[in-house]
mmCIF file of N, CA and C in Angstrom:
data_model
loop_
_atom_site.group_PDB
_atom_site.id
_atom_site.type_symbol
_atom_site.label_atom_id
_atom_site.label_comp_id
_atom_site.label_asym_id
_atom_site.label_seq_id
_atom_site.Cartn_x
_atom_site.Cartn_y
_atom_site.Cartn_z
ATOM 1 N N MET A 1 64.451 177.300 105.356
ATOM 2 C CA MET A 1 64.046 176.436 104.986
ATOM 3 C C MET A 1 63.348 176.358 106.329
ATOM 4 N N ASN A 2 62.747 175.203 105.246
ATOM 5 C CA ASN A 2 61.031 175.068 106.539
ATOM 6 C C ASN A 2 61.462 173.458 107.006
ATOM 7 N N LYS A 3 60.895 173.004 107.444
ATOM 8 C CA LYS A 3 61.614 171.497 108.129
ATOM 9 C C LYS A 3 60.874 170.518 107.198
ATOM 10 N N GLU A 4 59.843 170.675 106.706
ATOM 11 C CA GLU A 4 59.686 169.987 105.231
ATOM 12 C C GLU A 4 60.874 169.636 104.084
ATOM 13 N N ASP A 5 61.548 171.062 103.966
ATOM 14 C CA ASP A 5 62.598 171.522 102.643
ATOM 15 C C ASP A 5 63.271 170.579 103.455
ATOM 16 N N GLN A 6 64.560 170.538 104.551
ATOM 17 C CA GLN A 6 65.392 169.887 105.568
ATOM 18 C C GLN A 6 64.898 168.386 105.481
ATOM 19 N N LYS A 7 63.977 168.172 105.555
ATOM 20 C CA LYS A 7 63.642 166.639 105.663
ATOM 21 C C LYS A 7 64.027 166.031 104.235
ATOM 22 N N GLN A 8 63.421 167.013 103.418
ATOM 23 C CA GLN A 8 63.952 166.610 101.620
ATOM 24 C C GLN A 8 65.287 167.287 101.575
ATOM 25 N N GLU A 9 65.700 167.365 101.512
ATOM 26 C CA GLU A 9 67.622 167.786 101.589
ATOM 27 C C GLU A 9 68.112 166.036 102.571
ATOM 28 N N LYS A 10 67.626 166.250 103.497
ATOM 29 C CA LYS A 10 68.885 164.995 104.649
ATOM 30 C C LYS A 10 68.561 163.708 103.400
ATOM 31 N N LYS A 11 67.350 163.633 103.022
ATOM 32 C CA LYS A 11 66.905 162.396 102.233
ATOM 33 C C LYS A 11 67.807 161.933 101.099
ATOM 34 N N VAL A 12 67.664 163.408 100.313
ATOM 35 C CA VAL A 12 68.581 163.237 98.932
ATOM 36 C C VAL A 12 70.015 163.333 99.142
ATOM 37 N N GLN A 13 70.369 163.736 100.464
ATOM 38 C CA GLN A 13 71.823 163.740 101.061
ATOM 39 C C GLN A 13 72.230 162.126 101.364
ATOM 40 N N GLY A 14 71.506 161.572 101.757
ATOM 41 C CA GLY A 14 71.250 160.128 102.137
ATOM 42 C C GLY A 14 71.550 158.771 101.084
ATOM 43 N N ASN A 15 70.889 159.337 100.110
ATOM 44 C CA ASN A 15 71.056 158.762 99.433
ATOM 45 C C ASN A 15 72.176 158.961 97.931
ATOM 46 N N GLN A 16 72.669 159.661 97.900
ATOM 47 C CA GLN A 16 73.219 160.237 96.794
ATOM 48 C C GLN A 16 74.416 161.367 97.439
ATOM 49 N N ILE A 17 75.621 161.407 96.985
ATOM 50 C CA ILE A 17 76.944 162.038 96.982
ATOM 51 C C ILE A 17 77.538 162.761 95.787
ATOM 52 N N ASN A 18 77.214 164.057 95.720
ATOM 53 C CA ASN A 18 77.759 165.081 94.558
ATOM 54 C C ASN A 18 78.962 165.198 95.183
ATOM 55 N N VAL A 19 79.525 164.682 94.325
ATOM 56 C CA VAL A 19 81.368 164.342 94.392
ATOM 57 C C VAL A 19 82.123 165.458 93.526
ATOM 58 N N GLU A 20 83.291 166.020 93.370
ATOM 59 C CA GLU A 20 83.496 167.292 92.447
ATOM 60 C C GLU A 20 84.858 166.829 92.331
ATOM 61 N N LEU A 21 85.362 166.290 91.296
ATOM 62 C CA LEU A 21 86.686 166.453 91.256
ATOM 63 C C LEU A 21 87.631 167.324 90.116
ATOM 64 N N PRO A 22 88.277 168.268 91.057
ATOM 65 C CA PRO A 22 89.052 169.525 90.196
ATOM 66 C C PRO A 22 89.856 168.863 89.281
ATOM 67 N N GLU A 23 90.049 169.623 88.113
ATOM 68 C CA GLU A 23 90.929 168.968 86.944
ATOM 69 C C GLU A 23 92.511 168.769 87.178
ATOM 70 N N GLU A 24 92.946 169.786 88.709
ATOM 71 C CA GLU A 24 94.442 169.296 88.728
ATOM 72 C C GLU A 24 93.915 167.694 89.643
ATOM 73 N N ILE A 25 93.416 167.724 90.598
ATOM 74 C CA ILE A 25 93.727 166.201 91.133
ATOM 75 C C ILE A 25 93.324 164.939 89.951
ATOM 76 N N ALA A 26 92.356 165.567 89.158
ATOM 77 C CA ALA A 26 92.031 164.572 88.276
ATOM 78 C C ALA A 26 93.171 163.645 87.291
ATOM 79 N N GLU A 27 93.866 164.405 87.285
ATOM 80 C CA GLU A 27 95.200 163.684 86.881
ATOM 81 C C GLU A 27 95.865 162.599 87.460
ATOM 82 N N GLY A 28 96.039 162.696 89.010
ATOM 83 C CA GLY A 28 96.766 161.515 89.901
ATOM 84 C C GLY A 28 97.995 161.687 90.164
ATOM 85 N N VAL A 29 98.318 161.168 90.783
ATOM 86 C CA VAL A 29 99.697 161.558 90.807
ATOM 87 C C VAL A 29 100.363 159.851 91.065
ATOM 88 N N TYR A 30 101.564 159.207 90.826
ATOM 89 C CA TYR A 30 101.933 158.434 90.597
ATOM 90 C C TYR A 30 102.110 157.696 91.532
ATOM 91 N N ALA A 31 102.358 156.632 92.534
ATOM 92 C CA ALA A 31 103.287 156.314 93.719
ATOM 93 C C ALA A 31 102.991 154.917 93.408
ATOM 94 N N ASN A 32 104.694 154.199 94.084
ATOM 95 C CA ASN A 32 104.838 152.798 93.688
ATOM 96 C C ASN A 32 105.242 152.227 95.089
ATOM 97 N N LEU A 33 104.700 152.918 96.378
ATOM 98 C CA LEU A 33 105.106 152.949 97.282
ATOM 99 C C LEU A 33 104.078 153.044 98.716
ATOM 100 N N ALA A 34 103.509 152.352 99.871
ATOM 101 C CA ALA A 34 102.560 152.850 100.439
ATOM 102 C C ALA A 34 103.154 152.605 102.221
ATOM 103 N N MET A 35 103.253 153.744 102.407
ATOM 104 C CA MET A 35 103.506 153.520 103.917
ATOM 105 C C MET A 35 102.476 153.797 104.725
ATOM 106 N N ILE A 36 102.024 153.155 105.739
ATOM 107 C CA ILE A 36 100.962 153.172 106.729
ATOM 108 C C ILE A 36 101.512 152.944 108.249
ATOM 109 N N ALA A 37 100.715 154.055 108.842
ATOM 110 C CA ALA A 37 101.134 154.240 110.404
ATOM 111 C C ALA A 37 99.575 154.882 111.012
ATOM 112 N N HIS A 38 99.581 154.178 112.176
ATOM 113 C CA HIS A 38 98.518 154.634 112.957
ATOM 114 C C HIS A 38 98.199 154.778 114.181
ATOM 115 N N SER A 39 97.279 155.307 114.915
ATOM 116 C CA SER A 39 97.189 155.602 116.583
ATOM 117 C C SER A 39 95.802 154.842 116.780
ATOM 118 N N ASN A 40 95.924 155.024 117.679
ATOM 119 C CA ASN A 40 94.310 155.016 118.448
ATOM 120 C C ASN A 40 93.230 155.424 118.039
ATOM 121 N N SER A 41 93.314 156.577 117.024
ATOM 122 C CA SER A 41 92.322 157.001 116.387
ATOM 123 C C SER A 41 92.223 157.452 115.018
ATOM 124 N N GLU A 42 93.620 156.970 114.602
ATOM 125 C CA GLU A 42 93.405 157.664 112.818
ATOM 126 C C GLU A 42 94.731 156.379 112.347
ATOM 127 N N PHE A 43 94.356 156.627 110.925
ATOM 128 C CA PHE A 43 95.460 155.745 110.258
ATOM 129 C C PHE A 43 95.878 156.912 108.898
ATOM 130 N N VAL A 44 97.443 156.505 108.987
ATOM 131 C CA VAL A 44 97.935 157.405 107.792
ATOM 132 C C VAL A 44 98.565 156.520 106.841
ATOM 133 N N VAL A 45 98.136 157.213 105.842
ATOM 134 C CA VAL A 45 98.759 156.730 104.552
ATOM 135 C C VAL A 45 99.599 157.541 103.610
ATOM 136 N N ASP A 46 100.760 157.169 103.675
ATOM 137 C CA ASP A 46 101.675 158.138 103.079
ATOM 138 C C ASP A 46 101.923 157.562 101.518
ATOM 139 N N PHE A 47 101.511 157.821 100.456
ATOM 140 C CA PHE A 47 101.957 157.190 99.183
ATOM 141 C C PHE A 47 102.915 157.686 98.342
ATOM 142 N N ILE A 48 103.901 157.192 98.096
ATOM 143 C CA ILE A 48 105.653 157.772 98.113
ATOM 144 C C ILE A 48 105.924 157.377 96.810
ATOM 145 N N ARG A 49 106.642 157.964 95.762
ATOM 146 C CA ARG A 49 107.085 157.411 94.533
ATOM 147 C C ARG A 49 108.423 157.275 94.765
ATOM 148 N N LEU A 50 109.024 156.178 94.396
ATOM 149 C CA LEU A 50 110.677 155.628 95.005
ATOM 150 C C LEU A 50 111.094 155.223 93.500
ATOM 151 N N MET A 51 112.037 155.774 92.790
ATOM 152 C CA MET A 51 113.057 155.860 91.463
ATOM 153 C C MET A 51 114.048 154.922 91.532
ATOM 154 N N PRO A 52 114.452 153.834 90.965
ATOM 155 C CA PRO A 52 115.206 153.194 91.168
ATOM 156 C C PRO A 52 116.682 154.534 91.050
ATOM 157 N N GLY A 53 117.729 153.726 91.480
ATOM 158 C CA GLY A 53 118.919 154.355 91.694
ATOM 159 C C GLY A 53 118.444 155.924 92.344
ATOM 160 N N VAL A 54 117.833 156.339 92.775
ATOM 161 C CA VAL A 54 117.447 157.443 93.620
ATOM 162 C C VAL A 54 117.419 156.856 95.136
ATOM 163 N N PRO A 55 118.640 157.724 96.167
ATOM 164 C CA PRO A 55 118.924 156.898 97.020
ATOM 165 C C PRO A 55 117.486 158.030 97.925
ATOM 166 N N LYS A 56 116.819 159.143 97.320
ATOM 167 C CA LYS A 56 115.870 159.810 98.310
ATOM 168 C C LYS A 56 114.058 159.124 97.785
ATOM 169 N N ALA A 57 113.254 159.308 98.286
ATOM 170 C CA ALA A 57 112.057 159.267 98.458
ATOM 171 C C ALA A 57 111.085 160.399 98.356
ATOM 172 N N LYS A 58 110.364 160.775 98.014
ATOM 173 C CA LYS A 58 109.242 161.456 98.086
ATOM 174 C C LYS A 58 107.686 161.072 98.291
ATOM 175 N N VAL A 59 107.233 161.524 99.437
ATOM 176 C CA VAL A 59 105.692 161.342 100.203
ATOM 177 C C VAL A 59 105.069 162.385 98.488
ATOM 178 N N LYS A 60 104.276 161.644 98.101
ATOM 179 C CA LYS A 60 103.497 162.686 96.729
ATOM 180 C C LYS A 60 102.190 162.777 97.330
ATOM 181 N N ALA A 61 101.254 162.197 98.384
ATOM 182 C CA ALA A 61 100.291 162.263 99.202
ATOM 183 C C ALA A 61 100.102 161.426 100.687
ATOM 184 N N ARG A 62 99.371 162.497 101.460
ATOM 185 C CA ARG A 62 99.415 161.392 102.634
ATOM 186 C C ARG A 62 97.662 161.660 102.970
ATOM 187 N N ILE A 63 97.261 161.099 103.223
ATOM 188 C CA ILE A 63 95.746 160.492 103.599
ATOM 189 C C ILE A 63 95.920 160.398 105.214
ATOM 190 N N VAL A 64 94.638 160.569 106.191
ATOM 191 C CA VAL A 64 94.624 160.434 107.165
ATOM 192 C C VAL A 64 92.836 160.012 107.140
ATOM 193 N N ILE A 65 92.951 159.108 107.929
ATOM 194 C CA ILE A 65 91.289 158.696 107.466
ATOM 195 C C ILE A 65 91.135 158.120 109.416
ATOM 196 N N THR A 66 89.671 157.838 109.346
ATOM 197 C CA THR A 66 89.623 156.905 110.682
ATOM 198 C C THR A 66 89.517 155.273 110.890
ATOM 199 N N PRO A 67 89.742 154.801 112.383
ATOM 200 C CA PRO A 67 89.664 153.365 111.885
ATOM 201 C C PRO A 67 88.781 152.984 111.181
ATOM 202 N N GLU A 68 87.716 153.454 110.902
ATOM 203 C CA GLU A 68 86.744 152.665 110.632
ATOM 204 C C GLU A 68 86.445 153.118 109.311
ATOM 205 N N HIS A 69 86.743 153.996 108.541
ATOM 206 C CA HIS A 69 86.857 154.331 107.144
ATOM 207 C C HIS A 69 87.954 153.520 106.585
ATOM 208 N N ALA A 70 89.035 153.215 107.485
ATOM 209 C CA ALA A 70 90.208 152.024 107.172
ATOM 210 C C ALA A 70 89.577 150.859 106.745
ATOM 211 N N LYS A 71 89.080 150.715 107.706
ATOM 212 C CA LYS A 71 88.137 149.595 107.742
ATOM 213 C C LYS A 71 87.829 149.020 106.235
ATOM 214 N N ARG A 72 86.545 150.696 106.359
ATOM 215 C CA ARG A 72 85.818 150.027 104.916
ATOM 216 C C ARG A 72 86.620 150.052 103.614
ATOM 217 N N LEU A 73 87.835 151.171 103.172
ATOM 218 C CA LEU A 73 88.755 151.031 102.401
ATOM 219 C C LEU A 73 89.322 149.533 102.356
ATOM 220 N N HIS A 74 89.726 148.845 103.187
ATOM 221 C CA HIS A 74 90.182 147.770 103.416
ATOM 222 C C HIS A 74 89.118 146.452 102.668
ATOM 223 N N ALA A 75 88.400 146.694 102.745
ATOM 224 C CA ALA A 75 87.271 145.971 102.104
ATOM 225 C C ALA A 75 86.989 146.109 100.874
ATOM 226 N N ALA A 76 86.702 147.779 100.529
ATOM 227 C CA ALA A 76 86.919 147.894 99.251
ATOM 228 C C ALA A 76 87.931 147.867 98.058
ATOM 229 N N LEU A 77 89.260 147.804 98.817
ATOM 230 C CA LEU A 77 90.016 147.409 97.954
ATOM 231 C C LEU A 77 89.839 145.708 98.037
ATOM 232 N N HIS A 78 90.238 145.147 99.109
ATOM 233 C CA HIS A 78 89.483 143.426 98.766
ATOM 234 C C HIS A 78 88.657 143.129 97.486
ATOM 235 N N ASP A 79 87.735 144.111 97.470
ATOM 236 C CA ASP A 79 86.227 143.983 96.924
ATOM 237 C C ASP A 79 87.002 144.109 95.063
ATOM 238 N N ASN A 80 87.676 145.377 95.352
ATOM 239 C CA ASN A 80 88.350 145.576 93.819
ATOM 240 C C ASN A 80 89.359 144.754 93.094
ATOM 241 N N ILE A 81 90.215 144.218 94.108
ATOM 242 C CA ILE A 81 90.941 143.147 93.391
ATOM 243 C C ILE A 81 90.496 141.851 93.513
ATOM 244 N N VAL A 82 89.396 141.260 93.820
ATOM 245 C CA VAL A 82 88.674 140.363 93.695
ATOM 246 C C VAL A 82 88.274 140.492 92.177
ATOM 247 N N LYS A 83 87.235 141.698 92.072
ATOM 248 C CA LYS A 83 87.042 141.727 90.530
ATOM 249 C C LYS A 83 88.324 142.062 89.435
ATOM 250 N N TYR A 84 89.279 142.591 89.854
ATOM 251 C CA TYR A 84 90.013 142.983 88.909
ATOM 252 C C TYR A 84 90.625 142.010 88.511
ATOM 253 N N GLU A 85 91.151 140.509 89.482
ATOM 254 C CA GLU A 85 91.320 139.602 89.467
ATOM 255 C C GLU A 85 90.537 138.368 88.384
ATOM 256 N N GLN A 86 88.999 138.282 88.838
ATOM 257 C CA GLN A 86 88.395 137.663 87.998
ATOM 258 C C GLN A 86 88.276 138.358 86.387
ATOM 259 N N THR A 87 88.856 139.553 86.389
ATOM 260 C CA THR A 87 88.549 140.163 84.374
ATOM 261 C C THR A 87 90.101 139.895 83.902
ATOM 262 N N PHE A 88 91.505 140.147 84.569
ATOM 263 C CA PHE A 88 92.086 140.134 84.237
ATOM 264 C C PHE A 88 93.085 139.040 84.429
ATOM 265 N N GLY A 89 93.143 138.238 85.518
ATOM 266 C CA GLY A 89 93.664 136.966 86.009
ATOM 267 C C GLY A 89 94.588 137.477 87.107
ATOM 268 N N PRO A 90 95.215 136.568 87.884
ATOM 269 C CA PRO A 90 96.105 136.861 89.072
ATOM 270 C C PRO A 90 96.979 137.984 88.850
ATOM 271 N N ILE A 91 97.245 138.420 90.441
ATOM 272 C CA ILE A 91 98.214 139.772 89.908
ATOM 273 C C ILE A 91 99.141 139.198 90.556
ATOM 274 N N LYS A 92 100.335 139.584 89.700
ATOM 275 C CA LYS A 92 101.653 138.728 90.257
ATOM 276 C C LYS A 92 102.307 139.800 91.208
ATOM 277 N N GLN A 93 102.828 138.860 92.624
ATOM 278 C CA GLN A 93 103.686 139.740 93.560
ATOM 279 C C GLN A 93 104.970 138.971 93.452
ATOM 280 N N VAL A 94 105.854 140.714 93.529
ATOM 281 C CA VAL A 94 107.204 139.948 93.671
ATOM 282 C C VAL A 94 107.511 139.609 95.087
ATOM 283 N N GLU A 95 108.317 138.619 95.538
ATOM 284 C CA GLU A 95 108.306 138.740 96.710
ATOM 285 C C GLU A 95 109.463 139.424 97.484
ATOM 286 N N ASP A 96 110.116 139.944 96.694
ATOM 287 C CA ASP A 96 111.572 140.872 97.040
ATOM 288 C C ASP A 96 111.471 142.027 97.647
ATOM 289 N N SER A 97 110.154 141.965 98.496
ATOM 290 C CA SER A 97 109.626 143.937 98.540
ATOM 291 C C SER A 97 110.878 145.130 99.144
ATOM 292 N N PRO A 98 111.054 145.999 99.064
ATOM 293 C CA PRO A 98 111.934 146.344 100.201
ATOM 294 C C PRO A 98 111.473 146.486 101.310
ATOM 295 N N LYS A 99 112.167 146.392 102.386
ATOM 296 C CA LYS A 99 112.209 146.796 103.889
ATOM 297 C C LYS A 99 112.433 147.728 104.143
ATOM 298 N N PHE A 100 111.717 148.602 104.796
ATOM 299 C CA PHE A 100 111.993 149.990 105.304
ATOM 300 C C PHE A 100 111.786 150.015 106.999
ATOM 301 N N PRO A 101 112.973 150.401 107.388
ATOM 302 C CA PRO A 101 113.078 150.939 108.995
ATOM 303 C C PRO A 101 112.427 152.048 109.284
ATOM 304 N N MET A 102 111.607 152.746 108.535
ATOM 305 C CA MET A 102 110.818 153.795 108.924
ATOM 306 C C MET A 102 109.499 153.468 110.036
ATOM 307 N N ASN A 103 109.880 154.206 111.143
ATOM 308 C CA ASN A 103 108.394 153.949 112.049
ATOM 309 C C ASN A 103 108.070 155.132 112.168
ATOM 310 N N PHE A 104 106.575 155.680 112.642
ATOM 311 C CA PHE A 104 106.379 156.626 112.997
ATOM 312 C C PHE A 104 105.434 156.690 114.477
ATOM 313 N N GLY A 105 106.385 156.232 115.083
ATOM 314 C CA GLY A 105 105.899 155.920 116.678
ATOM 315 C C GLY A 105 104.838 154.763 116.591
ATOM 316 N N GLY A 106 103.970 153.705 115.562
ATOM 317 C CA GLY A 106 103.774 152.577 115.230
ATOM 318 C C GLY A 106 103.853 151.471 114.967
ATOM 319 N N ALA A 107 103.145 150.594 115.072
ATOM 320 C CA ALA A 107 103.264 149.877 113.825
ATOM 321 C C ALA A 107 103.084 150.203 112.710
ATOM 322 N N VAL A 108 103.610 149.107 112.090
ATOM 323 C CA VAL A 108 103.663 150.217 110.113
ATOM 324 C C VAL A 108 103.911 148.871 109.215
ATOM 325 N N GLY A 109 102.532 149.225 108.238
ATOM 326 C CA GLY A 109 102.464 148.229 107.504
ATOM 327 C C GLY A 109 103.038 148.675 105.859
ATOM 328 N N GLU A 110 103.303 147.985 105.090
ATOM 329 C CA GLU A 110 103.329 148.750 103.720
ATOM 330 C C GLU A 110 102.879 147.927 102.503
ATOM 331 N N ALA A 111 102.062 148.780 101.476
ATOM 332 C CA ALA A 111 101.936 147.922 100.617
ATOM 333 C C ALA A 111 102.148 148.587 99.397
#
């Protein structure tokens, strides 16, 4: 590949991302709890399915991202929540959310 082709390829990659979504991933996985932990170099988000009456919950997916990407995710979620509420009205929150004593060695958040 010559230098001109490399410049063109970088330009296309900078403006467009080709994302492949495999069929088995496209179905999605249901989770109704998220546990978040972080270190100085990464955020770990565990998506968990908690079923009523079942004392054991399963982590259905774990995502590990950099602090910069965590901040971008936060901004994107906030933007999408605002748009959702403009369309469908306020999202109701239950104040009695479960509190879990799980700790992965650092500060823990819930969503």
